[in-house]
Coordinates of C-alpha atoms and ligand atoms in Angstrom, one line a residue:
M1 CA -1.5 22.3 -5.4
T2 CA 1.2 24.7 -4.4
N3 CA 0.2 27.9 -2.5
R4 CA 1.1 30.0 -5.6
E5 CA -1.2 27.8 -7.7
L6 CA -4.0 28.3 -5.1
I7 CA -3.6 32.1 -5.3
D8 CA -3.7 31.9 -9.1
K9 CA -6.8 29.7 -8.9
L10 CA -8.4 32.2 -6.6
N11 CA -7.6 34.9 -9.1
T12 CA -9.3 33.1 -12.0
E13 CA -12.2 31.4 -10.2
K14 CA -12.7 33.9 -7.3
A15 CA -13.3 30.9 -5.0
L16 CA -11.4 28.1 -3.2
Q17 CA -12.4 25.0 -1.2
K18 CA -12.2 25.1 2.6
S19 CA -9.2 22.8 2.6
E20 CA -7.4 25.0 0.1
W21 CA -8.0 28.1 2.2
A22 CA -6.8 26.2 5.3
Q23 CA -3.7 25.1 3.4
L24 CA -2.8 28.7 2.4
F25 CA -3.3 30.0 6.0
A26 CA -1.3 27.2 7.5
T27 CA 1.6 27.1 5.2
F28 CA 2.1 30.4 3.3
S29 CA 5.6 31.7 2.9
E30 CA 6.7 35.3 2.6
A31 CA 7.1 34.8 -1.1
D32 CA 3.5 33.6 -1.3
R33 CA 2.3 36.6 0.6
L34 CA 4.2 39.0 -1.6
Y35 CA 2.8 37.3 -4.7
A36 CA -0.8 37.7 -3.4
A37 CA -0.1 41.3 -2.5
E38 CA 1.2 42.1 -6.0
L39 CA -1.9 40.6 -7.6
A40 CA -4.2 42.3 -5.2
R41 CA -2.6 45.7 -5.6
G42 CA -2.8 45.3 -9.3
I43 CA -6.6 44.6 -9.0
A44 CA -7.2 47.5 -6.6
D45 CA -5.2 49.9 -8.9
K46 CA -7.4 48.8 -11.8
V47 CA -10.7 49.3 -9.9
F48 CA -9.8 52.4 -7.9
G49 CA -6.7 53.8 -9.5
K50 CA -4.2 55.4 -7.1
K51 CA -7.0 56.8 -5.0
I52 CA -7.8 56.0 -1.4
Y53 CA -11.1 56.8 0.2
L54 CA -11.2 58.4 3.6
R55 CA -13.9 57.8 6.3
G56 CA -14.0 60.0 9.3
L57 CA -14.6 57.8 12.4
V58 CA -16.6 59.3 15.2
E59 CA -16.5 57.0 18.3
F60 CA -19.4 58.5 20.1
S61 CA -19.9 56.2 23.1
N62 CA -17.8 53.5 24.8
Y63 CA -20.7 52.3 26.9
C64 CA -21.6 48.7 25.9
K65 CA -24.1 46.2 27.2
N66 CA -22.1 43.3 25.7
D67 CA -19.2 41.5 27.2
C68 CA -17.1 40.2 24.3
Y69 CA -14.0 38.6 25.8
Y70 CA -11.6 40.4 23.5
C71 CA -12.9 43.9 23.8
G72 CA -11.5 46.7 26.0
I73 CA -14.9 48.4 26.4
R74 CA -16.8 45.3 27.4
C75 CA -19.3 45.9 30.2
S76 CA -17.3 44.0 32.8
N77 CA -14.3 46.2 32.4
Q78 CA -14.7 48.4 35.5
K79 CA -11.5 50.3 34.6
A80 CA -12.8 51.7 31.4
Q81 CA -13.6 55.4 31.7
R82 CA -16.9 55.7 30.0
Y83 CA -18.1 58.7 27.9
R84 CA -20.9 59.6 25.7
L85 CA -20.9 62.4 23.1
S86 CA -23.9 64.6 22.7
E87 CA -25.6 65.1 19.4
E88 CA -24.0 68.6 19.2
E89 CA -20.6 67.1 19.8
I90 CA -21.1 64.4 17.1
L91 CA -22.3 67.1 14.6
R92 CA -19.3 69.2 15.4
C93 CA -16.9 66.3 14.6
C94 CA -18.7 65.8 11.2
D95 CA -18.5 69.6 10.5
E96 CA -14.8 69.5 11.2
G97 CA -14.4 66.4 9.1
R98 CA -16.2 68.0 6.1
E99 CA -13.9 71.0 6.4
L100 CA -11.0 68.6 6.2
G101 CA -12.3 67.1 3.0
F102 CA -14.2 64.1 4.3
M103 CA -17.4 63.1 2.5
S104 CA -18.0 59.9 4.6
F105 CA -18.6 59.6 8.3
V106 CA -18.7 56.4 10.4
L107 CA -20.5 56.6 13.7
Q108 CA -19.4 53.8 16.0
S109 CA -20.1 52.9 19.6
G110 CA -20.6 50.1 22.0
E111 CA -24.1 48.8 22.2
D112 CA -25.4 51.7 24.2
R113 CA -29.2 51.9 24.5
A114 CA -28.9 55.3 26.1
Y115 CA -29.2 56.5 22.6
S116 CA -32.7 55.5 21.5
T117 CA -33.3 54.7 17.9
E118 CA -35.3 57.8 17.6
K119 CA -32.4 59.9 18.9
L120 CA -30.0 58.1 16.6
C121 CA -32.3 58.7 13.6
G122 CA -32.3 62.4 14.6
I123 CA -28.5 62.5 14.6
V124 CA -28.4 60.8 11.1
R125 CA -31.0 63.2 9.8
A126 CA -29.1 66.2 11.2
I127 CA -25.8 65.1 9.6
K128 CA -27.5 64.5 6.3
A129 CA -29.2 68.0 6.5
R130 CA -25.9 69.7 7.1
H131 CA -23.9 67.6 4.7
P132 CA -26.3 66.2 2.0
D133 CA -23.5 65.2 -0.3
C134 CA -21.9 62.9 2.4
A135 CA -22.4 59.3 3.3
V136 CA -23.2 58.1 6.8
T137 CA -22.0 54.7 8.0
L138 CA -23.3 53.2 11.2
S139 CA -21.5 50.7 13.4
L140 CA -23.7 50.2 16.4
G141 CA -23.8 46.4 16.8
E142 CA -26.8 44.2 16.8
L143 CA -30.2 45.9 16.7
P144 CA -33.8 44.7 15.9
A145 CA -34.6 44.8 12.2
E146 CA -37.1 47.7 12.7
D147 CA -34.3 49.8 14.1
Y148 CA -32.1 49.1 11.2
R149 CA -35.0 50.0 8.9
A150 CA -35.7 53.3 10.8
L151 CA -32.0 54.3 10.6
Y152 CA -31.9 53.6 6.9
K153 CA -35.0 55.6 6.3
A154 CA -33.4 58.5 8.3
G155 CA -30.6 58.5 5.7
A156 CA -27.9 56.1 6.9
D157 CA -26.2 54.6 3.8
R158 CA -23.9 51.9 5.2
Y159 CA -23.5 49.6 8.2
L160 CA -20.5 47.8 9.5
L161 CA -21.0 44.7 11.6
R162 CA -18.1 42.4 11.7
H163 CA -19.3 38.8 11.8
E164 CA -16.2 38.2 14.0
T165 CA -15.9 34.5 13.1
A166 CA -18.0 32.3 10.9
D167 CA -17.4 29.2 13.0
E168 CA -20.0 28.6 15.7
A169 CA -17.7 26.9 18.2
H170 CA -15.1 29.6 17.7
Y171 CA -17.8 32.3 18.2
A172 CA -18.7 30.7 21.5
K173 CA -15.1 31.0 22.7
L174 CA -15.0 34.7 22.0
H175 CA -18.4 35.7 23.4
P176 CA -20.7 35.0 26.3
Q177 CA -23.6 32.7 25.8
S178 CA -26.0 35.6 25.4
M179 CA -24.5 36.3 22.0
T180 CA -24.9 34.0 19.1
L181 CA -23.4 33.7 15.7
Q182 CA -26.8 33.0 14.3
N183 CA -28.1 36.4 15.5
R184 CA -25.1 38.2 14.2
L185 CA -25.5 36.6 10.7
E186 CA -29.3 37.3 10.8
C187 CA -28.5 41.0 11.4
L188 CA -26.1 41.0 8.5
K189 CA -28.7 39.5 6.2
T190 CA -31.3 42.0 7.3
L191 CA -28.9 44.9 6.8
K192 CA -28.2 43.9 3.3
A193 CA -31.8 43.2 2.5
I194 CA -32.8 46.7 3.7
G195 CA -30.4 48.2 1.2
Y196 CA -27.4 49.2 3.3
Q197 CA -23.9 48.9 1.8
T198 CA -23.0 46.3 4.3
G199 CA -19.6 45.3 5.9
C200 CA -18.7 42.2 7.7
G201 CA -15.2 41.1 8.9
M202 CA -13.1 39.4 11.5
M203 CA -10.0 40.0 13.6
I204 CA -6.9 38.1 12.4
G205 CA -5.3 36.1 15.1
A206 CA -8.3 36.2 17.4
P207 CA -7.8 33.8 20.3
Y208 CA -8.6 30.2 19.2
Q209 CA -8.6 31.1 15.5
T210 CA -7.2 28.3 13.3
P211 CA -6.5 28.0 9.6
E212 CA -9.8 26.1 9.5
T213 CA -11.9 28.9 11.2
L214 CA -10.2 31.5 8.9
A215 CA -11.1 29.3 6.0
E216 CA -14.8 29.4 7.2
D217 CA -14.5 33.2 7.3
M218 CA -13.4 33.3 3.7
L219 CA -16.2 31.0 2.6
F220 CA -18.7 33.1 4.4
I221 CA -17.3 36.3 2.9
K222 CA -17.5 34.8 -0.6
A223 CA -21.1 33.7 0.0
F224 CA -22.3 36.9 1.6
E225 CA -20.6 39.2 -0.9
P226 CA -20.3 42.2 1.4
H227 CA -19.7 45.7 0.1
M228 CA -17.0 46.3 2.7
V229 CA -14.8 44.0 4.8
G230 CA -13.3 45.3 8.0
T231 CA -10.4 43.1 9.1
G232 CA -7.4 43.9 11.3
P233 CA -5.2 42.1 13.8
F234 CA -6.4 41.1 17.2
I235 CA -4.5 43.1 19.9
P236 CA -4.9 42.1 23.5
H237 CA -6.3 44.6 26.1
P238 CA -4.9 44.3 29.6
D239 CA -8.3 44.5 31.3
T240 CA -10.0 41.6 29.4
P241 CA -9.9 37.8 29.8
F242 CA -7.7 37.6 26.7
K243 CA -5.0 39.9 28.2
D244 CA -2.3 37.2 27.9
M245 CA -3.2 36.0 24.4
P246 CA -0.8 36.8 21.6
Q247 CA -1.6 39.6 19.1
G248 CA -2.5 38.7 15.6
S249 CA 0.2 38.3 12.9
F250 CA 1.1 41.3 10.7
E251 CA 1.9 39.0 7.8
T252 CA -1.3 37.0 8.1
T253 CA -3.4 40.2 8.2
L254 CA -1.7 41.4 5.0
L255 CA -2.3 38.1 3.3
V256 CA -6.0 38.0 4.3
L257 CA -6.4 41.6 2.9
S258 CA -4.8 40.5 -0.4
L259 CA -6.9 37.4 -0.7
I260 CA -10.1 39.3 0.0
R261 CA -9.2 41.8 -2.7
I262 CA -8.4 39.1 -5.2
M263 CA -11.7 37.3 -4.3
L264 CA -13.9 40.5 -4.3
P265 CA -12.2 43.0 -6.6
K266 CA -14.7 45.8 -5.9
T267 CA -15.1 45.5 -2.1
L268 CA -14.2 48.5 0.0
L269 CA -11.3 47.4 2.2
P270 CA -9.8 49.5 5.0
A271 CA -6.2 49.4 6.2
T272 CA -7.3 49.5 9.8
T273 CA -6.0 51.5 12.8
A274 CA -5.2 48.1 14.4
L275 CA -2.9 47.3 11.6
G276 CA -1.2 50.7 12.0
T277 CA -0.9 49.9 15.7
I278 CA 1.1 46.6 15.4
H279 CA 3.5 48.1 12.8
P280 CA 4.7 51.6 12.3
L281 CA 4.0 51.3 8.5
G282 CA 1.0 49.0 8.9
R283 CA -1.5 51.1 7.0
E284 CA 0.8 51.7 4.1
A285 CA 1.5 48.0 4.0
G286 CA -2.2 47.4 4.0
I287 CA -2.7 49.6 1.0
Q288 CA 0.2 47.9 -0.8
A289 CA -1.5 44.6 -0.1
G290 CA -4.8 45.7 -1.7
A291 CA -6.7 47.9 0.8
N292 CA -8.4 51.1 -0.6
V293 CA -9.8 52.8 2.5
L294 CA -8.4 54.6 5.5
M295 CA -10.5 55.5 8.5
P296 CA -8.9 58.4 10.5
N297 CA -10.3 59.4 13.8
L298 CA -12.5 62.4 14.0
S299 CA -13.5 61.9 17.7
P300 CA -12.6 64.8 20.1
V301 CA -9.1 64.3 21.4
A302 CA -10.3 64.3 25.0
V303 CA -12.2 61.0 24.5
R304 CA -10.0 59.2 22.1
E305 CA -7.9 57.3 24.6
K306 CA -11.1 56.1 26.3
Y307 CA -12.3 54.2 23.2
A308 CA -9.6 51.7 23.9
L309 CA -10.6 48.4 22.3
Y310 CA -7.0 47.2 22.6
E311 CA -3.6 48.3 23.9
N312 CA -1.4 51.2 22.5
K313 CA -4.0 52.4 19.9
I314 CA -2.3 55.0 17.7
C315 CA -3.5 58.5 16.9
T316 CA -5.1 59.1 20.2
G317 CA -3.2 62.3 20.9
E318 CA -3.5 64.1 17.6
E319 CA -6.1 66.6 16.5
S320 CA -8.2 65.5 13.4
A321 CA -6.4 67.9 11.1
Q322 CA -3.0 66.5 12.2
C323 CA -4.2 63.0 11.5
V324 CA -5.4 63.8 8.1
H325 CA -2.2 65.6 7.2
C326 CA -0.1 62.7 8.5
L327 CA -2.2 60.2 6.5
K328 CA -2.0 62.2 3.3
T329 CA 1.8 62.4 3.7
R330 CA 2.0 58.6 4.3
L331 CA -0.2 58.0 1.2
A332 CA 2.0 60.2 -0.9
S333 CA 5.1 58.4 0.2
I334 CA 3.8 55.2 -1.4
G335 CA 2.3 56.9 -4.5
Y336 CA -1.3 57.2 -3.4
E337 CA -3.6 60.1 -2.7
A338 CA -6.7 60.6 -0.6
V339 CA -9.8 61.6 -2.6
E340 CA -12.6 63.9 -1.6
S341 CA -15.5 61.4 -2.4
R342 CA -18.2 59.5 -0.7
G343 CA -16.5 56.4 -1.9
D344 CA -19.6 54.3 -2.6
Y345 CA -19.5 50.7 -3.6
Q346 CA -19.8 50.5 -7.4
Y347 CA -22.5 47.9 -8.1
Ligands
LIG1 N1 -20.5 47.7 19.0 C1 -20.2 47.6 17.6 C2 -20.1 46.1 17.1 O1 -20.2 45.2 18.0 O2 -20.0 45.9 16.0 C3 -19.1 48.4 17.1 C4 -17.9 48.5 18.0 S1 -16.8 47.1 18.1 C5 -15.7 47.6 19.4 C6 -15.9 47.2 16.6 C7 -14.9 46.1 16.4 O3 -13.8 46.2 17.1 C8 -15.4 44.7 16.6 O4 -16.2 44.2 15.6 C9 -14.1 43.9 16.8 O5 -13.8 43.1 15.7 C10 -13.0 45.0 17.0 N2 -12.2 44.8 18.3 C11 -12.7 44.7 19.5 N3 -11.7 44.3 20.4 C12 -10.6 44.2 19.6 C13 -9.2 43.9 20.0 N4 -8.9 43.6 21.2 N5 -8.3 43.9 18.9 C14 -8.7 44.2 17.7 N6 -10.0 44.5 17.3 C15 -10.9 44.5 18.3
LIG2 FE1 -19.4 46.0 23.0 FE2 -16.8 45.7 22.5 S1 -18.0 44.5 23.9 S2 -18.2 47.2 21.7

C-alpha cells in the first residue's frame, strides 16, 4: 500500500498493523505529512470547532529521585539549580491563572517525595476550594496506587504520565535499571481504572527510537485509548548523557500528532512547548496538524529557567499574562481562539 492509502485506511479503520505504522514512519514524504495534517485538522475542527483549550502549567518542583538519561532535571545533574514552590506559591499561580481565564491547571514536578501525598492532597483540595469550577491535572510520575487514589479523592481530575516508549528494550536504553516499562504501564492502567482522565505519550526522536518502536507506541496508544496524549520532540540537554544526540524531527512530530488525531478523534492533544522550542511557529503548526490544547506556563518567572528538561526552552522570561496574550495572538493568526473552559474529555 502507498503511504497515502495507509493514512486513508487509518482514517476509516482507526487502526494499522505494526508493519504499516513502521512503513509510514520510515518513508513518509512531505506530501504524505500534509495529507495527514489536512485530514487530522478536519477531524479536530469537527470535534472541537475552532476552539483551543488552555491548561496553565505550574512546574512546582525540579527535584527528582529518578535519573532518566534524557532529562535535564535528573538527579545526577549536579548543575541543576533546584527549587520547590510552597503551597502558597502554587495557589498564587492558580489564582493568577484563573484571573487570566484558565479553568484547568496542571501541577507538574520531578518525583519529589518532599511533598508527601497528604501535602499534595491538601494542595489539590485548596485549589478546588478556591476554584471549584476548574480542573486539576497532576503530572508527578510513578506513585503507589493508594497515593493515586488519595489524590483522586482529594479532587484531582486528570493525570499525565507519558509511557515514554512502549518497547521494553528501548525503555531500558532511556532509563536506569531501577525503572521499568512494566511499572510505568501498570501505573497508567491504575490511573485509568481509578477514574482519572489519563494521558500517556512519548518523545519523538528520542535516542534509539526507530520506526518500529514508534509503531509500538501507536499500537499501545490505540489499545490504551488515553484521554490525552502528550507528545513533543526530544531536545538534548547539555548536562545529560544524551547531550550529543540529535533533536527530534519537526516533521515527524507533526505527522505523529496528525496520526494520533486521525486514530483517536476525541483525544486531548497538546501542541507542546518542546514543539514551539524547535521551531518558531511550532505550536501553530501543531494545531494545524490536529492538536487542540496549549499549555502555557504559569510558574513564577524566577523559577522557570530552572525547570530545564532540555536546552533553549521558550517562554522562560515572560510573565504569565504576557504568555497568554502572545498565545492568543498566535492562535488568532491561524484562525483559532482560546476558550475559557475546563476542556474535559467528552466520553
Ligand atoms: N516526573 C513526571 C514524570 O516522570 O512523568 C513529570 C515530569 S517529566 C520531566 C515530563 C516529561 O518531560 C517526560 O515524560 C518526558 O517525556 C519529557 N522530557 C524530559 N526530558 C526531555 C527532553 N530532553 N526533551 C523533550 N522532552 C523531555
Ligand atoms: Fe525525573 Fe526527569 S528524571 S522528571
